Amino acid sequence: MQTENRDRNRFEVSPLALDPNIRQHRSTRDFVRAKLLTPLGLILLGAAGAVAINYELTKSMMFFTPQHPASILTPIASVPADRLASVPTPSNFITQVVDKAGSAVVRIDSKQTITKQSAIFNDPFFQKFFGSQVPSAPSKEIVRGIGSGFIISSNGEILTNAHVVNGVNTVKVTLKDGRTFQGKVMGTDPVTDVAVVKVQSNNLPTVELGDSARLKPGEWAIAIGNPLGLDNTVTAGIISATGRSSSDIGAPNERVNFIQTDVAINPGNSGGPLLNARGQVIGMNTAIIQDARGLGFAIPINTAKTIANQLIATGSVKHPYLGIEMVTLTPDLQKKINDDPNSNLTIYHSQGVLVTKVILDSPAAKAGLRSGDAIEQIDGQRIKDANSVQQIVEQKQVGSNLQIGLYRGDRPRSVSVTTVAMPAPDRQLSQSPSTP
């Protein structure tokens, strides 16, 4: 019985729960999107009221602390009282990671004033009965947000999420040692959700950046951040998967192959580091999926570093753009389209990518691509899914020429498309599952 009690004490259960505030993604408008696509609800993790996205996480993890067999079999009472004070406290790699990187993790507070005009006071009913007493001036509301970040250079360059600093030019940055600075937003890239903030200081603590390309599922992962304003919170878990596409997790307009982790992350963790067992940053925590446990996502640090370098140099990032909406072709999708009398489309291939829409005046439209085209290759590379098209396009420079091999009906064609810079997000007409 004593042995059983000791075995149970080797585990620590830490349940965490948040009340759900859920944002649903817009469903698509045409036949293919309405019938065949079910995007997942994505929850960004900045605890900012300024971001029109809410958050949810229900998390329950069980941690195992390895012990030396002798410490398990020998009761602590067997150590003489006069020697207890000299018994060293065992350390673990998580505390070492926190000691190494924790001082370079910062809290980011944002504040912006939003002007609102209540539409109800424009109703003729109110105007009839209240006349000039109806308030006509728009109201102003101060919205505050909390996120995380980490210092990548001793002269004050900080990496965080774009949605953490959305809509503001300056933020308040607080270090672990209590120092505070005004941070200037150097640039943001909503396509990858990466931003850089700069504070005026020198000799600041910095993190060590790792190599996210070398990650393997099952490796340890540690998150440090400020969830719900609880500063310097540490949670741990593993890398669950790598290479999750933006469409996999319900973020179709982002061009990132995400790291999936079961580390407990909550609102306020956005922009904070995901670290490996050596204390190196391997990712930047950014999102979770609603109604799911242990499903967190981070931007690979290799991607974040590439984008950050461009933001630091020029303040912006130019992404190549074709202007198509698309979906991965499968035998099941082919059958559904061909069997539906209202589809007005016959698909002769069950592999590749189906173009569902061509954006007006886009490079694809000017090159002659059409809805219903089945893309099979780009620059000689075989296309397996919609994500592979996005990745091929993203690797090109703006102004690059792409040779696209496709089928229109049962006839093969070749189309040459020249990329342009992606329009600003508010100018894009597309809300599709995949838009390169």
XYZ file of C-alpha atoms in Angstrom:
436
model
C 0.000 0.000 0.000
C 2.840 2.403 0.799
C 4.422 1.663 -2.579
C 1.135 2.462 -4.343
C 0.871 5.806 -2.544
C 4.399 6.701 -3.476
C 3.736 5.860 -7.148
C 0.703 8.108 -7.188
C 2.684 10.975 -5.717
C 5.038 10.862 -8.674
C 2.389 12.590 -10.771
C 1.040 16.095 -10.621
C -2.267 16.934 -12.317
C -2.793 20.535 -13.407
C -6.252 21.194 -14.913
C -6.798 24.638 -16.482
C -10.075 25.926 -17.900
C -11.357 29.072 -19.537
C -14.929 30.128 -20.303
C -15.441 29.954 -24.071
C -15.782 33.005 -26.298
C -15.848 31.593 -29.753
C -15.302 33.158 -33.134
C -16.616 31.170 -36.061
C -14.960 31.486 -39.472
C -17.099 32.687 -42.339
C -18.406 29.885 -44.506
C -17.561 30.091 -48.202
C -19.992 31.113 -50.839
C -19.894 28.813 -53.805
C -20.820 25.170 -54.281
C -17.445 23.671 -53.469
C -16.897 25.721 -50.336
C -20.479 25.381 -49.064
C -20.712 21.600 -49.495
C -17.207 20.354 -49.087
C -15.239 22.583 -46.708
C -15.649 22.868 -42.943
C -12.992 25.295 -41.660
C -11.949 25.003 -38.042
C -12.463 27.915 -35.652
C -9.097 29.495 -34.928
C -8.436 31.422 -31.752
C -5.560 33.883 -31.637
C -3.989 34.169 -28.223
C -3.469 37.869 -27.544
C -5.668 38.842 -24.603
C -6.517 42.087 -26.343
C -9.978 43.569 -26.443
C -8.680 45.560 -29.405
C -8.544 42.372 -31.445
C -12.007 41.351 -32.615
C -11.330 37.702 -31.771
C -12.109 35.907 -28.544
C -10.402 32.979 -26.997
C -10.977 29.640 -25.342
C -8.894 26.860 -23.914
C -9.667 23.894 -21.767
C -6.486 22.185 -20.768
C -5.652 19.270 -18.540
C -2.157 17.840 -18.511
C -0.296 15.319 -16.414
C 3.387 15.884 -15.805
C 5.879 13.222 -14.816
C 8.975 14.191 -12.867
C 11.710 11.580 -13.368
C 13.316 10.447 -10.142
C 16.267 8.267 -9.260
C 15.069 4.772 -8.322
C 16.666 5.119 -4.893
C 14.607 8.212 -4.144
C 11.435 6.293 -4.978
C 12.190 3.239 -2.878
C 13.684 5.034 0.143
C 11.224 7.013 2.316
C 12.313 10.574 3.054
C 11.988 9.804 6.774
C 15.000 7.500 6.512
C 17.265 10.562 6.100
C 18.469 11.742 9.538
C 17.030 15.076 10.585
C 20.435 16.654 11.015
C 21.297 15.821 7.402
C 18.039 16.987 5.772
C 19.256 20.560 5.352
C 22.257 19.377 3.383
C 20.283 17.220 0.926
C 20.438 19.058 -2.452
C 17.162 19.880 -4.182
C 17.079 18.094 -7.549
C 16.821 20.434 -10.533
C 15.291 19.717 -13.933
C 15.765 20.993 -17.452
C 12.599 23.131 -17.328
C 13.962 25.305 -14.520
C 17.221 25.587 -16.433
C 15.317 26.724 -19.546
C 13.431 29.330 -17.507
C 16.669 30.579 -15.921
C 18.233 30.886 -19.369
C 15.396 32.531 -21.313
C 12.918 33.925 -18.791
C 14.528 37.331 -18.342
C 14.192 38.033 -22.098
C 10.431 37.369 -22.189
C 8.382 40.565 -21.939
C 4.824 41.652 -21.348
C 3.266 43.889 -24.001
C 0.351 46.168 -23.087
C -1.513 47.959 -25.838
C -4.157 50.661 -25.696
C -6.233 52.256 -28.409
C -9.300 54.440 -28.627
C -12.152 53.131 -30.751
C -14.924 55.412 -31.978
C -18.384 53.882 -32.038
C -21.656 55.140 -33.441
C -24.737 53.360 -32.155
C -27.004 52.564 -35.094
C -30.071 52.296 -32.856
C -30.242 56.054 -32.403
C -30.649 56.476 -36.162
C -33.890 54.504 -36.004
C -36.898 56.723 -36.921
C -38.742 55.327 -33.886
C -36.251 56.863 -31.459
C -36.000 60.079 -33.428
C -39.795 60.468 -33.415
C -40.211 60.078 -29.663
C -36.961 61.609 -28.398
C -36.285 64.246 -31.030
C -33.176 66.346 -30.416
C -32.470 64.520 -27.156
C -31.279 61.476 -29.085
C -27.480 61.369 -28.737
C -25.874 61.999 -32.096
C -22.172 62.201 -31.288
C -20.197 58.965 -31.617
C -18.921 57.441 -28.386
C -15.285 56.664 -27.702
C -14.059 53.551 -25.987
C -10.553 52.758 -24.741
C -9.647 49.153 -25.468
C -6.686 47.553 -23.712
C -4.857 44.365 -24.579
C -2.134 42.129 -23.151
C 0.324 39.952 -25.015
C 3.834 38.579 -24.780
C 7.068 38.950 -26.701
C 10.755 38.103 -26.504
C 13.898 40.173 -26.984
C 15.999 39.095 -29.966
C 18.716 41.770 -29.815
C 20.381 43.516 -26.895
C 19.538 46.915 -28.387
C 15.814 46.362 -27.863
C 14.290 44.562 -30.859
C 11.367 42.413 -29.718
C 9.458 39.759 -31.618
C 5.704 39.334 -31.073
C 2.471 38.598 -32.947
C 0.956 41.082 -35.371
C -2.451 40.710 -33.737
C -0.986 41.690 -30.344
C -0.095 45.172 -31.661
C -2.916 45.457 -34.183
C -4.062 49.036 -34.662
C -1.438 50.723 -32.459
C 1.900 52.452 -33.061
C 3.278 52.304 -29.530
C 2.978 49.830 -26.659
C 4.150 49.457 -23.078
C 6.862 46.829 -22.648
C 7.564 45.350 -19.201
C 10.590 43.185 -18.459
C 10.732 40.438 -15.861
C 12.913 42.626 -13.619
C 10.169 45.262 -13.517
C 11.661 47.803 -15.917
C 9.187 49.368 -18.338
C 9.749 50.983 -21.732
C 7.675 52.579 -24.444
C 7.904 50.355 -27.481
C 7.527 51.498 -31.063
C 5.954 49.099 -33.561
C 8.536 48.803 -36.349
C 6.250 46.802 -38.625
C 3.642 44.069 -38.802
C 2.917 41.276 -41.270
C -0.647 39.934 -40.967
C 0.053 37.233 -43.561
C 2.358 35.456 -41.085
C 1.113 37.195 -37.894
C 4.618 38.469 -37.066
C 5.519 41.919 -35.705
C 8.617 43.665 -34.390
C 8.619 46.186 -31.520
C 11.635 48.384 -30.645
C 12.510 49.868 -27.257
C 15.294 52.377 -26.658
C 17.791 50.562 -24.455
C 21.066 48.650 -24.571
C 22.509 45.536 -22.943
C 19.107 43.905 -22.627
C 18.827 40.146 -22.033
C 18.141 38.156 -25.194
C 16.884 34.720 -26.137
C 18.815 32.200 -28.195
C 17.086 31.283 -31.448
C 16.990 27.613 -32.428
C 16.303 25.836 -35.722
C 12.635 24.933 -36.180
C 13.459 22.914 -39.315
C 15.057 20.249 -37.104
C 12.025 19.749 -34.850
C 10.539 16.287 -34.365
C 7.212 15.292 -32.804
C 7.671 14.126 -29.232
C 10.370 16.634 -28.312
C 9.892 18.678 -25.151
C 8.407 22.171 -25.467
C 8.184 24.957 -22.874
C 6.133 28.150 -23.102
C 6.772 31.352 -21.147
C 4.332 34.228 -21.288
C 1.693 36.336 -19.611
C -1.630 34.446 -19.898
C -4.571 36.500 -18.623
C -2.091 39.013 -17.219
C -0.376 36.430 -15.002
C 3.183 37.486 -15.731
C 6.051 35.045 -16.311
C 3.894 31.916 -16.397
C 5.683 28.714 -17.414
C 3.970 25.657 -18.929
C 5.427 22.554 -20.540
C 4.481 19.738 -22.912
C 5.689 18.300 -26.190
C 5.797 19.014 -29.908
C 2.709 17.214 -31.208
C 3.316 17.747 -34.932
C 5.066 20.009 -37.421
C 4.072 21.371 -40.814
C 0.414 22.045 -40.037
C -0.874 24.145 -42.912
C -2.892 27.311 -42.390
C -5.960 25.631 -43.893
C -5.525 22.680 -41.499
C -6.083 24.931 -38.499
C -8.651 27.312 -39.990
C -6.397 30.283 -40.830
C -6.649 30.193 -44.637
C -5.195 33.639 -45.294
C -1.979 33.053 -43.343
C 1.058 31.522 -45.043
C 2.619 29.503 -42.246
C 3.312 25.829 -41.655
C 2.586 25.787 -37.930
C 4.092 23.823 -35.065
C 1.416 21.961 -33.113
C 1.923 21.545 -29.367
C -0.020 20.399 -26.310
C 1.660 23.000 -24.084
C -0.949 24.943 -22.093
C -1.267 28.354 -23.731
C -3.956 30.938 -23.007
C -5.005 34.483 -23.950
C -1.988 36.669 -23.270
C 0.514 34.007 -24.372
C 0.412 35.377 -27.923
C 3.827 36.440 -29.111
C 5.632 34.555 -26.371
C 8.342 31.978 -27.059
C 8.006 28.241 -27.432
C 11.340 26.788 -26.318
C 13.112 23.459 -26.622
C 14.843 21.559 -23.814
C 18.060 23.526 -24.455
C 16.330 26.863 -23.889
C 16.345 27.867 -27.553
C 13.309 29.538 -29.117
C 11.780 27.218 -31.705
C 8.466 28.980 -32.229
C 6.205 31.888 -31.336
C 2.883 30.977 -29.705
C -0.028 32.330 -31.696
C -3.304 30.365 -31.643
C -5.460 27.511 -30.395
C -8.512 25.781 -31.850
C -11.836 26.297 -30.146
C -13.575 23.370 -28.436
C -10.330 21.393 -28.343
C -7.891 20.271 -25.679
C -4.149 20.366 -26.060
C -4.194 21.914 -29.536
C -1.937 24.946 -29.592
C -0.043 26.356 -32.545
C 3.184 28.299 -32.913
C 4.869 30.049 -35.826
C 8.198 28.308 -36.553
C 11.064 30.548 -35.475
C 12.754 30.179 -38.887
C 9.693 31.775 -40.492
C 9.389 34.447 -37.797
C 13.089 35.315 -38.088
C 12.886 35.740 -41.888
C 9.864 38.024 -41.604
C 11.393 39.966 -38.694
C 14.535 40.721 -40.684
C 12.412 42.285 -43.438
C 10.325 44.274 -40.956
C 13.452 45.618 -39.261
C 15.009 46.556 -42.603
C 12.009 48.069 -44.408
C 9.012 48.078 -42.030
C 6.956 45.846 -44.312
C 6.936 42.493 -46.099
C 5.997 41.844 -49.722
C 4.407 38.474 -50.427
C 4.006 37.167 -53.991
C 0.389 36.813 -55.091
C -1.493 34.959 -57.831
C -5.122 35.690 -56.990
C -6.932 32.351 -56.966
C -9.112 30.469 -54.522
C -8.594 26.723 -54.522
C -9.261 23.414 -52.826
C -7.390 20.122 -52.803
C -8.783 17.561 -55.251
C -9.670 14.104 -53.916
C -11.647 11.198 -55.401
C -14.493 11.996 -52.999
C -14.554 15.655 -54.019
C -14.465 14.715 -57.696
C -17.452 12.383 -57.245
C -19.491 14.941 -55.290
C -18.975 17.627 -57.910
C -19.694 15.324 -60.855
C -22.789 13.838 -59.190
C -24.346 17.187 -58.334
C -26.640 18.414 -61.121
C -26.179 22.044 -60.035
C -22.388 22.143 -60.153
C -22.187 22.882 -63.910
C -18.744 21.352 -63.823
C -17.197 18.016 -64.770
C -13.909 17.059 -63.119
C -11.767 14.503 -64.965
C -8.981 14.223 -62.378
C -8.944 13.214 -58.717
C -5.555 14.686 -57.774
C -4.048 18.155 -57.748
C -5.789 21.411 -56.897
C -9.124 22.710 -58.171
C -9.416 26.443 -58.830
C -12.746 27.545 -57.340
C -12.457 31.262 -58.050
C -10.165 33.689 -59.875
C -9.904 37.137 -58.279
C -10.822 40.003 -60.597
C -7.825 41.857 -62.128
C -5.387 39.489 -60.418
C -2.287 38.029 -62.116
C -4.164 34.736 -62.500
C -7.085 36.463 -64.209
C -4.767 38.320 -66.584
C -2.985 35.057 -67.425
C -6.263 33.354 -68.336
C -6.864 30.968 -65.401
C -10.502 30.007 -64.884
C -12.674 28.579 -62.171
C -12.755 24.808 -62.672
C -9.148 24.503 -63.827
C -7.312 21.598 -62.202
C -3.685 22.511 -61.406
C -1.290 19.575 -61.572
C 2.152 21.201 -61.495
C 3.978 24.491 -61.038
C 7.457 24.971 -62.478
C 7.705 21.217 -62.924
C 6.801 20.422 -59.294
C 3.894 18.031 -58.823
C 1.045 19.611 -56.838
C -0.462 17.403 -54.136
C -2.638 19.878 -52.234
C -3.574 23.530 -51.853
C -0.911 24.101 -49.215
C 1.847 23.083 -51.644
C 0.689 25.800 -54.062
C 0.879 28.393 -51.283
C 4.355 27.284 -50.270
C 5.693 27.319 -53.846
C 4.312 30.808 -54.420
C 5.610 32.076 -51.061
C 9.136 30.921 -51.921
C 9.144 33.075 -55.068
C 9.994 36.762 -55.354
C 7.446 39.382 -56.332
C 7.631 39.628 -60.130
C 8.593 35.976 -60.605
C 7.152 34.031 -63.518
C 5.446 30.705 -62.786
C 4.685 28.032 -65.365
C 1.441 26.347 -64.343
C 0.417 23.017 -65.831
C -3.311 22.351 -65.586
C -6.286 20.563 -67.072
C -9.309 22.460 -68.347
C -11.896 19.758 -68.650
C -10.022 16.820 -70.163
C -7.506 18.941 -72.081
C -4.021 19.813 -70.760
C -2.894 23.443 -70.853
C 0.112 25.499 -69.778
C -0.311 29.000 -68.358
C 2.394 31.539 -67.477
C 1.626 33.796 -64.483
C 3.725 36.688 -63.167
C 3.311 37.344 -59.446
C 2.655 40.757 -57.921
C 2.795 41.968 -54.317
C -0.139 40.734 -52.265
C -2.755 43.465 -51.712
C -3.359 44.735 -48.192
C -5.728 42.438 -46.244
C -8.611 44.927 -46.291
C -8.384 45.106 -50.081
C -8.535 41.353 -50.643
C -11.923 40.099 -51.731
C -11.103 36.537 -50.781
C -12.070 34.800 -47.571
C -11.389 31.408 -49.080
C -9.847 28.301 -47.532
C -6.660 28.845 -49.552
C -5.656 31.975 -51.424
C -2.138 32.298 -52.858
